[in-house]
């Protein structure tokens, strides 16, 4: 069973073993509109909490992704760099951004569940 | 995900007569030039953009100012403010012009249409319309200046617009680019011009605010049409190499710096029959003679990263040589493009430079505009 957690700023984190996959939610992609450019961090990069990790540009706006905890990038999804529209088409699947290893895996526990996220996104 | 867009208040915004229709059609409403306007509908900017290039896009541009200036000698009076041959315009002929300042800057850009011998219809930008009115009132003493506050404006743009509007209002079939006609659309009186700001063939329809929703709903029944938001309007005009007032020109830029010297009539230039006589003419003439210290150019971007307004432009040595004034992704091109003001010496097509985006150097190349060929109907 996968364990997906969410932030107020519309990132999702899916824990699989000791790795965590990062992306943006369907709500976030709908707000951004057509994504035309994605800039991902390099593999092996050590990210500090709240550091800008990735950049997403849509036709109308720019956004960025940061993690609320420190982590190391393990793998990036080069497919979204090649085809940024994947972020719109399948934000919580094929449109993932990168995978990280957390310094403290329990940091995920503090994030929102799907239900909690859905509630605040509506409100 | 943090989004770097500014949040203004929507609730303080004015509404166009199509506000309810926009909301009904799923328009994402944003504040723009004091109005609540749809930035996009459900299809999204890229699809809306391409629909306009392929078929027909309908745009609500009712936020723009519509004015009627009339009176004995009004053509000559307008020539003191506009560097075009106003008196030489035929009835129902229109012309793009800048409204110059005393120091040779640009107060606004607008379309002037001659409705009759002594009557001119002006369409001005929304954000500048109050200032334009004051300017006209100060300078056109003895002329009657009326703001047509009860009129809405629709743009119907795209390669199939000629067919559709021709079917509905046969008098428009004979119109070539920059000409207009008083006619009826679905039994509503309107003034239709063959013009627009997308680079495509198309029309602008000035119609009573009480009729515009009915006209729009009728137009939307045609399968070739779709409503298009401001987001696509911006990408379309950028690809067509057209300036956006407030971005690519303003009071501090001259028409020569802005690359709009083509809009100054031959007869109004130095040595012409009616040379000068408009505000700022001395400055404009000096710049035409001696050249300008900076110039607006188009540029293409290596890679897909959008280079947006505000980005500095640097040369190989790292010197700042200009600033981006418009920029982003061009959906028809599938590439990132923009416009920038560059210091003299860097404006030549093919010049390789860099734009600074989030501290990174992005390679750009000065390019010819329009980026996408304009397809106006010239008969």
Short mmCIF file of C-alpha atoms in Angstrom, two decimals:
data_model
loop_
_atom_site.label_atom_id
_atom_site.label_comp_id
_atom_site.label_asym_id
_atom_site.label_seq_id
_atom_site.Cartn_x
_atom_site.Cartn_y
_atom_site.Cartn_z
CA UNK A 1 0.00 0.00 0.00
CA UNK A 2 1.42 3.37 -0.98
CA UNK A 3 1.40 6.16 1.47
CA UNK A 4 0.66 9.53 -0.17
CA UNK A 5 0.95 12.75 1.79
CA UNK A 6 0.20 16.32 0.77
CA UNK A 7 1.28 19.87 1.56
CA UNK A 8 -0.76 23.06 1.69
CA UNK A 9 1.27 24.28 -1.27
CA UNK A 10 -0.08 21.40 -3.38
CA UNK A 11 2.83 18.98 -3.57
CA UNK A 12 2.27 15.27 -3.11
CA UNK A 13 4.79 12.80 -1.62
CA UNK A 14 4.44 9.07 -2.20
CA UNK A 15 6.54 6.85 0.07
CA UNK A 16 7.72 3.58 -1.49
CA UNK A 17 10.20 1.74 0.67
CA UNK A 18 12.80 4.28 1.73
CA UNK A 19 12.25 6.48 -1.32
CA UNK A 20 9.73 9.27 -1.70
CA UNK A 21 8.36 10.43 -5.08
CA UNK A 22 7.42 14.10 -5.43
CA UNK A 23 4.90 15.80 -7.70
CA UNK A 24 2.16 18.43 -7.78
CA UNK A 25 -1.51 17.74 -7.32
CA UNK A 26 -4.25 17.78 -9.91
CA UNK A 27 -5.58 20.95 -8.28
CA UNK A 28 -2.16 22.60 -8.67
CA UNK A 29 -1.84 21.72 -12.35
CA UNK A 30 -5.36 22.98 -13.01
CA UNK A 31 -4.44 26.29 -11.38
CA UNK A 32 -1.20 26.60 -13.32
CA UNK A 33 -2.68 25.74 -16.70
CA UNK A 34 -0.63 24.40 -19.60
CA UNK A 35 2.83 23.51 -18.29
CA UNK A 36 5.51 24.30 -20.87
CA UNK A 37 8.75 23.96 -18.95
CA UNK A 38 10.04 21.97 -16.00
CA UNK A 39 13.48 22.32 -14.44
CA UNK A 40 14.48 19.49 -12.14
CA UNK A 41 17.28 19.22 -9.58
CA UNK A 42 20.32 17.11 -10.37
CA UNK A 43 20.49 13.59 -9.00
CA UNK A 44 22.57 13.37 -5.79
CA UNK A 45 21.76 16.95 -4.88
CA UNK A 46 21.21 17.47 -1.17
CA UNK A 47 18.14 19.64 -0.67
CA UNK A 48 17.59 21.67 2.43
CA UNK A 49 14.11 22.15 3.80
CA UNK A 50 12.15 24.84 1.89
CA UNK A 51 14.89 25.23 -0.71
CA UNK A 52 13.70 25.70 -4.30
CA UNK A 53 14.07 22.21 -5.74
CA UNK A 54 12.29 22.42 -9.09
CA UNK A 55 10.73 25.07 -11.30
CA UNK A 56 7.47 24.69 -13.19
CA UNK A 57 6.45 27.20 -15.82
CA UNK A 58 3.06 27.30 -17.45
CA UNK A 59 2.05 29.59 -20.28
CA UNK A 60 0.81 32.12 -17.76
CA UNK A 61 2.77 31.64 -14.56
CA UNK A 62 5.86 30.31 -12.88
CA UNK A 63 5.86 28.14 -9.78
CA UNK A 64 8.39 26.20 -7.78
CA UNK A 65 8.56 23.11 -5.67
CA UNK A 66 10.23 22.92 -2.31
CA UNK A 67 10.22 20.19 0.31
CA UNK A 68 9.30 20.87 3.91
CA UNK A 69 12.21 18.67 5.02
CA UNK A 70 15.81 17.94 4.07
CA UNK A 71 16.34 15.17 1.51
CA UNK A 72 18.72 13.91 -1.17
CA UNK A 73 17.63 13.60 -4.79
CA UNK A 74 17.96 10.03 -6.02
CA UNK A 75 16.28 10.09 -9.42
CA UNK A 76 14.60 12.65 -11.66
CA UNK A 77 11.81 12.13 -14.21
CA UNK A 78 13.48 13.27 -17.42
CA UNK A 79 10.22 12.48 -19.24
CA UNK A 80 8.59 15.63 -17.81
CA UNK A 81 11.53 17.72 -18.95
CA UNK A 82 11.03 16.35 -22.46
CA UNK A 83 7.23 16.52 -22.34
CA UNK A 84 6.11 19.04 -19.71
CA UNK A 85 2.45 18.45 -20.68
CA UNK A 86 2.66 15.19 -18.67
CA UNK A 87 2.25 17.37 -15.58
CA UNK A 88 -1.21 18.41 -16.83
CA UNK A 89 -2.18 15.03 -18.24
CA UNK A 90 -1.20 12.82 -15.32
CA UNK A 91 0.02 14.97 -12.42
CA UNK A 92 -0.13 12.24 -9.81
CA UNK A 93 1.26 9.50 -12.09
CA UNK A 94 3.50 9.93 -15.15
CA UNK A 95 3.94 13.61 -14.32
CA UNK A 96 6.02 13.03 -11.18
CA UNK A 97 9.11 15.22 -10.77
CA UNK A 98 11.79 13.45 -8.76
CA UNK A 99 12.52 10.88 -6.04
CA UNK A 100 14.32 11.65 -2.83
CA UNK A 101 15.68 9.87 0.21
CA UNK A 102 14.70 11.59 3.44
CA UNK A 103 17.15 12.21 6.24
CA UNK A 104 14.33 11.61 8.66
CA UNK A 105 11.59 9.37 7.13
CA UNK A 106 9.20 10.26 9.93
CA UNK A 107 9.10 13.85 8.62
CA UNK A 108 6.35 12.70 6.24
CA UNK A 109 4.04 11.98 9.15
CA UNK A 110 3.55 15.69 9.76
CA UNK A 111 2.05 16.23 6.29
CA UNK A 112 -1.63 16.04 5.36
CA UNK A 113 -3.51 12.92 4.38
CA UNK A 114 -5.51 12.85 1.12
CA UNK A 115 -8.69 13.61 3.08
CA UNK A 116 -7.15 16.53 4.94
CA UNK A 117 -5.73 17.91 1.69
CA UNK A 118 -9.04 17.61 -0.15
CA UNK A 119 -10.74 19.49 2.68
CA UNK A 120 -8.34 22.42 2.64
CA UNK A 121 -8.16 22.60 -1.17
CA UNK A 122 -11.95 22.99 -1.25
CA UNK A 123 -11.94 25.55 1.53
CA UNK B 1 4.25 24.55 -4.93
CA UNK B 2 4.57 28.30 -4.61
CA UNK B 3 3.07 30.34 -7.39
CA UNK B 4 4.69 33.69 -8.08
CA UNK B 5 1.61 35.40 -9.48
CA UNK B 6 0.35 38.58 -7.91
CA UNK B 7 -2.97 38.50 -6.18
CA UNK B 8 -5.14 41.52 -6.80
CA UNK B 9 -8.66 41.91 -5.65
CA UNK B 10 -11.26 40.53 -8.04
CA UNK B 11 -14.15 41.91 -6.07
CA UNK B 12 -13.10 45.51 -6.70
CA UNK B 13 -12.96 44.89 -10.44
CA UNK B 14 -15.44 46.23 -12.96
CA UNK B 15 -17.43 43.75 -15.01
CA UNK B 16 -17.95 43.73 -18.75
CA UNK B 17 -21.48 42.95 -20.01
CA UNK B 18 -20.26 39.40 -20.73
CA UNK B 19 -19.15 38.68 -17.15
CA UNK B 20 -21.98 36.24 -16.42
CA UNK B 21 -21.41 34.42 -19.70
CA UNK B 22 -17.69 34.07 -18.96
CA UNK B 23 -18.46 32.54 -15.59
CA UNK B 24 -21.12 30.27 -17.11
CA UNK B 25 -18.59 29.07 -19.70
CA UNK B 26 -16.03 28.25 -17.02
CA UNK B 27 -13.86 31.31 -17.54
CA UNK B 28 -11.13 31.68 -14.93
CA UNK B 29 -11.66 35.31 -13.93
CA UNK B 30 -8.69 37.49 -13.05
CA UNK B 31 -8.31 41.22 -12.47
CA UNK B 32 -6.95 42.97 -15.56
CA UNK B 33 -6.79 46.73 -16.16
CA UNK B 34 -9.49 47.24 -13.52
CA UNK B 35 -11.83 44.62 -14.97
CA UNK B 36 -12.60 41.02 -14.06
CA UNK B 37 -11.61 39.22 -17.24
CA UNK B 38 -11.30 35.54 -18.26
CA UNK B 39 -7.64 34.57 -18.51
CA UNK B 40 -8.72 31.22 -19.95
CA UNK B 41 -11.66 28.82 -20.18
CA UNK B 42 -11.65 25.06 -19.60
CA UNK B 43 -9.70 24.31 -22.81
CA UNK B 44 -6.68 26.22 -21.54
CA UNK B 45 -4.40 28.78 -23.15
CA UNK B 46 -2.57 26.48 -25.58
CA UNK B 47 -5.75 24.97 -27.07
CA UNK B 48 -7.48 28.36 -27.18
CA UNK B 49 -4.46 29.84 -28.92
CA UNK B 50 -4.36 27.09 -31.52
CA UNK B 51 -8.12 27.22 -32.06
CA UNK B 52 -7.74 30.87 -33.03
CA UNK B 53 -4.92 30.03 -35.45
CA UNK B 54 -6.97 27.17 -36.98
CA UNK B 55 -10.61 28.31 -36.85
CA UNK B 56 -12.30 31.22 -35.03
CA UNK B 57 -11.69 32.62 -31.57
CA UNK B 58 -14.10 35.04 -29.91
CA UNK B 59 -12.62 37.50 -27.43
CA UNK B 60 -14.42 39.87 -25.08
CA UNK B 61 -12.49 43.13 -25.39
CA UNK B 62 -15.26 45.27 -23.91
CA UNK B 63 -12.84 46.57 -21.28
CA UNK B 64 -11.21 48.66 -24.00
CA UNK B 65 -12.26 52.30 -24.26
CA UNK B 66 -14.48 53.36 -27.16
CA UNK B 67 -14.82 57.07 -27.92
CA UNK B 68 -16.34 59.24 -30.59
CA UNK B 69 -14.62 62.53 -31.43
CA UNK B 70 -16.51 64.89 -33.70
CA UNK B 71 -16.82 68.51 -34.82
CA UNK B 72 -15.83 70.86 -37.59
CA UNK B 73 -12.11 70.48 -38.32
CA UNK B 74 -11.68 67.48 -36.04
CA UNK B 75 -9.38 65.68 -38.49
CA UNK B 76 -6.85 68.53 -38.42
CA UNK B 77 -7.23 68.83 -34.65
CA UNK B 78 -6.45 65.13 -34.21
CA UNK B 79 -3.32 65.51 -36.31
CA UNK B 80 -1.89 67.64 -33.49
CA UNK B 81 -1.98 64.50 -31.32
CA UNK B 82 -1.51 61.61 -33.75
CA UNK B 83 1.40 61.28 -36.21
CA UNK B 84 -0.83 59.84 -38.94
CA UNK B 85 -2.65 61.28 -41.95
CA UNK B 86 -6.01 61.65 -40.21
CA UNK B 87 -7.41 64.00 -42.86
CA UNK B 88 -6.43 61.53 -45.56
CA UNK B 89 -8.43 58.65 -44.07
CA UNK B 90 -11.41 57.59 -46.18
CA UNK B 91 -14.83 57.11 -44.63
CA UNK B 92 -14.81 53.74 -42.80
CA UNK B 93 -11.05 53.47 -43.11
CA UNK B 94 -9.03 52.95 -39.97
CA UNK B 95 -5.45 53.42 -38.91
CA UNK B 96 -3.24 52.31 -36.03
CA UNK B 97 -1.57 55.19 -34.22
CA UNK B 98 0.32 56.12 -31.12
CA UNK B 99 -0.77 59.06 -28.99
CA UNK B 100 2.48 60.91 -28.40
CA UNK B 101 3.52 62.93 -25.36
CA UNK B 102 5.26 66.31 -25.48
CA UNK B 103 8.58 64.59 -24.85
CA UNK B 104 8.01 62.09 -27.66
CA UNK B 105 6.87 59.22 -25.44
CA UNK B 106 3.79 57.09 -26.00
CA UNK B 107 0.68 57.93 -23.99
CA UNK B 108 -1.26 55.08 -25.58
CA UNK B 109 -1.72 53.20 -28.82
CA UNK B 110 -5.11 53.15 -30.47
CA UNK B 111 -7.15 52.55 -33.60
CA UNK B 112 -8.74 55.56 -35.29
CA UNK B 113 -11.64 54.99 -37.68
CA UNK B 114 -13.30 57.69 -39.74
CA UNK B 115 -17.06 57.28 -39.39
CA UNK B 116 -17.91 60.39 -41.41
CA UNK B 117 -16.24 63.59 -42.60
CA UNK B 118 -16.10 65.09 -39.11
CA UNK B 119 -16.54 62.04 -36.89
CA UNK B 120 -13.82 59.65 -35.69
CA UNK B 121 -14.27 56.47 -33.67
CA UNK B 122 -11.37 55.63 -31.34
CA UNK B 123 -10.60 52.37 -29.57
CA UNK B 124 -8.06 52.80 -26.78
CA UNK B 125 -6.53 50.59 -24.09
CA UNK B 126 -8.54 50.01 -20.93
CA UNK B 127 -5.91 51.05 -18.39
CA UNK B 128 -5.09 54.28 -20.23
CA UNK B 129 -8.57 55.29 -21.31
CA UNK B 130 -9.21 57.82 -18.50
CA UNK B 131 -5.87 59.52 -19.16
CA UNK B 132 -6.50 59.52 -22.90
CA UNK B 133 -9.85 61.21 -22.38
CA UNK B 134 -8.27 63.98 -20.30
CA UNK B 135 -5.54 64.41 -22.91
CA UNK B 136 -8.09 64.67 -25.74
CA UNK B 137 -10.23 67.12 -23.74
CA UNK B 138 -7.19 69.32 -23.07
CA UNK B 139 -6.05 69.42 -26.66
CA UNK B 140 -9.18 69.15 -28.77
CA UNK B 141 -10.97 72.34 -27.71
CA UNK B 142 -14.16 72.90 -29.64
CA UNK B 143 -14.52 69.23 -30.55
CA UNK B 144 -17.15 66.98 -29.04
CA UNK B 145 -15.66 63.99 -27.23
CA UNK B 146 -18.04 61.26 -26.20
CA UNK B 147 -17.12 58.10 -24.31
CA UNK B 148 -19.27 55.30 -25.71
CA UNK B 149 -19.79 53.71 -22.31
CA UNK B 150 -22.83 51.74 -23.43
CA UNK B 151 -20.96 49.79 -26.08
CA UNK B 152 -19.25 46.45 -25.83
CA UNK B 153 -16.49 45.16 -28.12
CA UNK B 154 -15.97 41.63 -29.44
CA UNK B 155 -12.99 40.41 -31.44
CA UNK B 156 -13.72 37.51 -33.80
CA UNK B 157 -10.36 36.26 -35.03
CA UNK B 158 -9.00 33.43 -37.12
CA UNK B 159 -8.72 32.08 -40.66
CA UNK B 160 -12.41 31.11 -40.77
CA UNK B 161 -13.70 34.41 -39.35
CA UNK B 162 -14.13 35.86 -42.84
CA UNK B 163 -16.46 33.02 -43.86
CA UNK B 164 -18.57 33.21 -40.72
CA UNK B 165 -18.99 36.97 -40.48
CA UNK B 166 -19.48 37.10 -44.26
CA UNK B 167 -22.39 34.65 -43.94
CA UNK B 168 -23.98 36.65 -41.13
CA UNK B 169 -23.35 40.16 -42.46
CA UNK B 170 -22.71 39.98 -46.23
CA UNK B 171 -21.56 43.63 -46.35
CA UNK B 172 -18.42 42.57 -44.50
CA UNK B 173 -17.26 40.34 -47.37
CA UNK B 174 -15.94 43.35 -49.24
CA UNK B 175 -13.99 44.65 -46.22
CA UNK B 176 -10.23 44.54 -46.42
CA UNK B 177 -7.89 44.87 -43.45
CA UNK B 178 -8.42 48.13 -41.54
CA UNK B 179 -11.83 49.01 -42.99
CA UNK B 180 -15.23 48.97 -41.32
CA UNK B 181 -18.96 49.09 -41.95
CA UNK B 182 -22.11 49.93 -40.01
CA UNK B 183 -24.30 46.87 -40.31
CA UNK B 184 -26.49 44.43 -38.40
CA UNK B 185 -25.56 41.17 -36.77
CA UNK B 186 -28.50 39.00 -35.64
CA UNK B 187 -30.65 42.13 -36.03
CA UNK B 188 -28.50 44.20 -33.68
CA UNK B 189 -26.89 47.40 -34.94
CA UNK B 190 -23.14 47.18 -34.84
CA UNK B 191 -19.97 48.53 -36.34
CA UNK B 192 -17.72 45.83 -37.74
CA UNK B 193 -14.10 46.41 -38.72
CA UNK B 194 -11.69 43.97 -40.34
CA UNK B 195 -8.98 44.23 -37.73
CA UNK B 196 -7.64 42.64 -34.60
CA UNK B 197 -4.55 41.93 -32.57
CA UNK B 198 -3.84 38.24 -33.12
CA UNK B 199 -2.04 38.39 -36.47
CA UNK B 200 -4.95 36.52 -38.05
CA UNK B 201 -7.70 37.74 -40.35
CA UNK B 202 -10.65 38.78 -38.25
CA UNK B 203 -13.08 41.41 -37.09
CA UNK B 204 -13.83 43.68 -34.19
CA UNK B 205 -17.50 44.21 -33.50
CA UNK B 206 -18.68 47.23 -31.56
CA UNK B 207 -22.22 46.63 -30.34
CA UNK B 208 -24.58 47.89 -27.63
CA UNK B 209 -23.78 46.44 -24.20
CA UNK B 210 -27.40 45.25 -23.97
CA UNK B 211 -26.99 43.21 -27.18
CA UNK B 212 -23.51 41.77 -26.83
CA UNK B 213 -24.49 38.68 -24.86
CA UNK B 214 -27.15 37.71 -27.42
CA UNK B 215 -24.69 38.27 -30.28
CA UNK B 216 -21.98 36.24 -28.53
CA UNK B 217 -24.34 33.35 -27.78
CA UNK B 218 -25.41 33.28 -31.43
CA UNK B 219 -21.80 33.29 -32.61
CA UNK B 220 -20.95 30.47 -30.20
CA UNK B 221 -23.62 28.25 -31.80
CA UNK B 222 -21.33 27.94 -34.81
CA UNK B 223 -19.03 24.93 -34.36
CA UNK B 224 -16.08 26.87 -35.78
CA UNK B 225 -16.09 29.29 -32.84
CA UNK B 226 -14.86 29.13 -29.27
CA UNK B 227 -14.44 31.73 -26.52
CA UNK B 228 -10.80 32.64 -25.97
CA UNK B 229 -9.34 34.24 -22.86
CA UNK B 230 -6.75 36.94 -22.25
CA UNK B 231 -3.94 34.41 -21.83
CA UNK B 232 -4.20 33.28 -25.45
CA UNK B 233 -4.77 36.87 -26.57
CA UNK B 234 -1.34 37.62 -25.14
CA UNK B 235 0.44 34.63 -26.72
CA UNK B 236 -1.24 35.32 -30.08
CA UNK B 237 -0.20 38.97 -30.15
CA UNK B 238 3.32 38.11 -29.01
CA UNK B 239 3.77 35.59 -31.84
CA UNK B 240 2.37 38.22 -34.24
CA UNK B 241 5.06 40.64 -33.01
CA UNK B 242 2.52 43.16 -31.74
CA UNK B 243 3.32 45.46 -28.81
CA UNK B 244 1.37 45.48 -25.58
CA UNK B 245 0.99 48.95 -24.11
CA UNK B 246 2.45 49.11 -20.61
CA UNK B 247 4.88 46.28 -21.40
CA UNK B 248 6.53 46.96 -24.72
CA UNK B 249 5.94 50.71 -24.77
CA UNK B 250 4.84 53.44 -22.42
CA UNK B 251 5.37 57.17 -21.71
CA UNK B 252 9.11 56.63 -21.36
CA UNK B 253 9.59 54.97 -24.77
CA UNK B 254 9.35 56.75 -28.08
CA UNK B 255 7.71 55.28 -31.18
CA UNK B 256 11.17 55.01 -32.73
CA UNK B 257 12.61 53.10 -29.78
CA UNK B 258 9.50 50.91 -29.81
CA UNK B 259 10.05 50.06 -33.48
CA UNK B 260 6.78 51.74 -34.45
CA UNK B 261 8.22 54.21 -36.97
CA UNK B 262 6.07 52.46 -39.64
CA UNK B 263 3.03 53.92 -37.86
CA UNK B 264 4.20 57.49 -38.53
CA UNK B 265 2.69 58.58 -41.84
CA UNK B 266 5.12 59.53 -44.60
CA UNK B 267 3.38 62.90 -44.90
CA UNK B 268 3.99 63.61 -41.19
CA UNK B 269 7.72 62.84 -41.27
CA UNK B 270 10.47 65.39 -41.83
CA UNK B 271 10.18 66.61 -45.41
CA UNK B 272 6.56 65.44 -45.78
CA UNK B 273 3.59 67.63 -46.86
CA UNK B 274 2.35 67.90 -43.28
CA UNK B 275 5.63 67.29 -41.48
CA UNK B 276 5.54 67.43 -37.69
CA UNK B 277 2.83 69.34 -35.89
CA UNK B 278 2.21 66.53 -33.39
CA UNK B 279 3.34 66.47 -29.77
CA UNK B 280 6.95 65.44 -29.38
CA UNK B 281 7.67 65.71 -33.13
CA UNK B 282 11.11 67.31 -32.59
CA UNK B 283 12.27 64.43 -30.41
CA UNK B 284 10.84 61.84 -32.78
CA UNK B 285 12.46 63.48 -35.81
CA UNK B 286 15.83 63.78 -34.05
CA UNK B 287 15.66 60.07 -33.22
CA UNK B 288 14.75 59.16 -36.80
CA UNK B 289 17.72 61.21 -37.98
CA UNK B 290 20.34 60.23 -35.40
CA UNK B 291 19.13 56.86 -34.27
CA UNK B 292 18.11 55.83 -30.77
CA UNK B 293 20.10 54.61 -27.78
CA UNK B 294 17.90 51.55 -27.38
CA UNK B 295 15.48 49.68 -29.54
CA UNK B 296 12.72 47.10 -29.16
CA UNK B 297 13.53 43.78 -30.81
CA UNK B 298 12.16 40.27 -30.92
CA UNK B 299 14.19 37.31 -29.70
CA UNK B 300 14.10 33.55 -29.78
CA UNK B 301 15.27 31.35 -26.92
CA UNK B 302 17.49 28.29 -27.03
CA UNK B 303 15.44 25.64 -25.24
CA UNK B 304 11.97 25.90 -23.84
CA UNK B 305 12.46 27.98 -20.70
CA UNK B 306 10.09 30.94 -20.73
CA UNK B 307 11.95 34.25 -20.55
CA UNK B 308 9.47 36.67 -19.07
CA UNK B 309 9.11 40.44 -18.81
CA UNK B 310 11.63 41.99 -16.42
CA UNK B 311 14.54 39.66 -17.17
CA UNK B 312 17.86 41.43 -17.77
CA UNK B 313 19.67 40.81 -21.04
CA UNK B 314 23.46 40.53 -20.90
CA UNK B 315 26.22 40.17 -23.47
CA UNK B 316 29.04 37.61 -23.55
CA UNK B 317 31.07 39.72 -21.11
CA UNK B 318 28.20 39.92 -18.62
CA UNK B 319 27.31 43.59 -19.24
CA UNK B 320 23.63 44.37 -18.92
CA UNK B 321 22.58 45.52 -22.40
CA UNK B 322 18.80 45.40 -22.19
CA UNK B 323 15.60 44.23 -20.57
CA UNK B 324 12.84 41.85 -21.62
CA UNK B 325 9.43 43.54 -21.89
CA UNK B 326 7.26 40.60 -23.03
CA UNK B 327 8.05 36.97 -23.23
CA UNK B 328 6.86 33.44 -22.83
CA UNK B 329 5.91 30.32 -24.67
CA UNK B 330 4.57 30.69 -28.20
CA UNK B 331 2.16 27.77 -28.68
CA UNK B 332 2.12 27.85 -32.50
CA UNK B 333 5.92 27.89 -32.60
CA UNK B 334 6.28 25.42 -29.76
CA UNK B 335 9.13 27.59 -28.56
CA UNK B 336 9.90 30.36 -26.13
CA UNK B 337 10.00 33.89 -27.61
CA UNK B 338 9.97 37.46 -26.43
CA UNK B 339 10.57 41.14 -26.97
CA UNK B 340 13.26 43.24 -25.32
CA UNK B 341 14.71 46.73 -25.38
CA UNK B 342 18.40 46.46 -26.26
CA UNK B 343 21.13 49.09 -26.21
CA UNK B 344 22.29 50.45 -29.52
CA UNK B 345 24.66 48.08 -31.25
CA UNK B 346 22.97 44.91 -30.03
CA UNK B 347 19.71 45.18 -32.00
CA UNK B 348 20.84 43.43 -35.18
CA UNK B 349 18.94 40.26 -36.12
CA UNK B 350 21.12 37.25 -35.35
CA UNK B 351 22.94 38.82 -32.39
CA UNK B 352 23.54 36.21 -29.68
CA UNK B 353 22.93 37.34 -26.12
CA UNK B 354 21.77 35.92 -22.79
CA UNK B 355 18.73 36.54 -20.64
CA UNK B 356 19.06 36.10 -16.89
CA UNK B 357 16.37 33.74 -15.60
CA UNK B 358 16.58 32.85 -11.89
CA UNK B 359 20.27 33.71 -11.99
CA UNK B 360 20.98 31.44 -14.96
CA UNK B 361 22.16 32.59 -18.38
CA UNK B 362 19.71 31.52 -21.05
CA UNK B 363 20.96 31.91 -24.63
CA UNK B 364 18.73 34.14 -26.78
CA UNK B 365 19.10 35.43 -30.33
CA UNK B 366 17.71 38.68 -31.73
CA UNK B 367 15.07 37.66 -34.30
CA UNK B 368 12.82 39.19 -36.91
CA UNK B 369 9.19 39.77 -35.96
CA UNK B 370 6.48 38.70 -36.50
CA UNK B 371 7.46 35.25 -35.26
CA UNK B 372 4.36 33.80 -36.94
CA UNK B 373 3.36 35.32 -40.31
CA UNK B 374 0.51 37.82 -40.13
CA UNK B 375 -2.44 36.72 -42.27
CA UNK B 376 -4.53 39.87 -42.64
CA UNK B 377 -7.08 39.99 -45.47
CA UNK B 378 -5.93 42.60 -47.94
CA UNK B 379 -8.28 41.62 -50.76
#
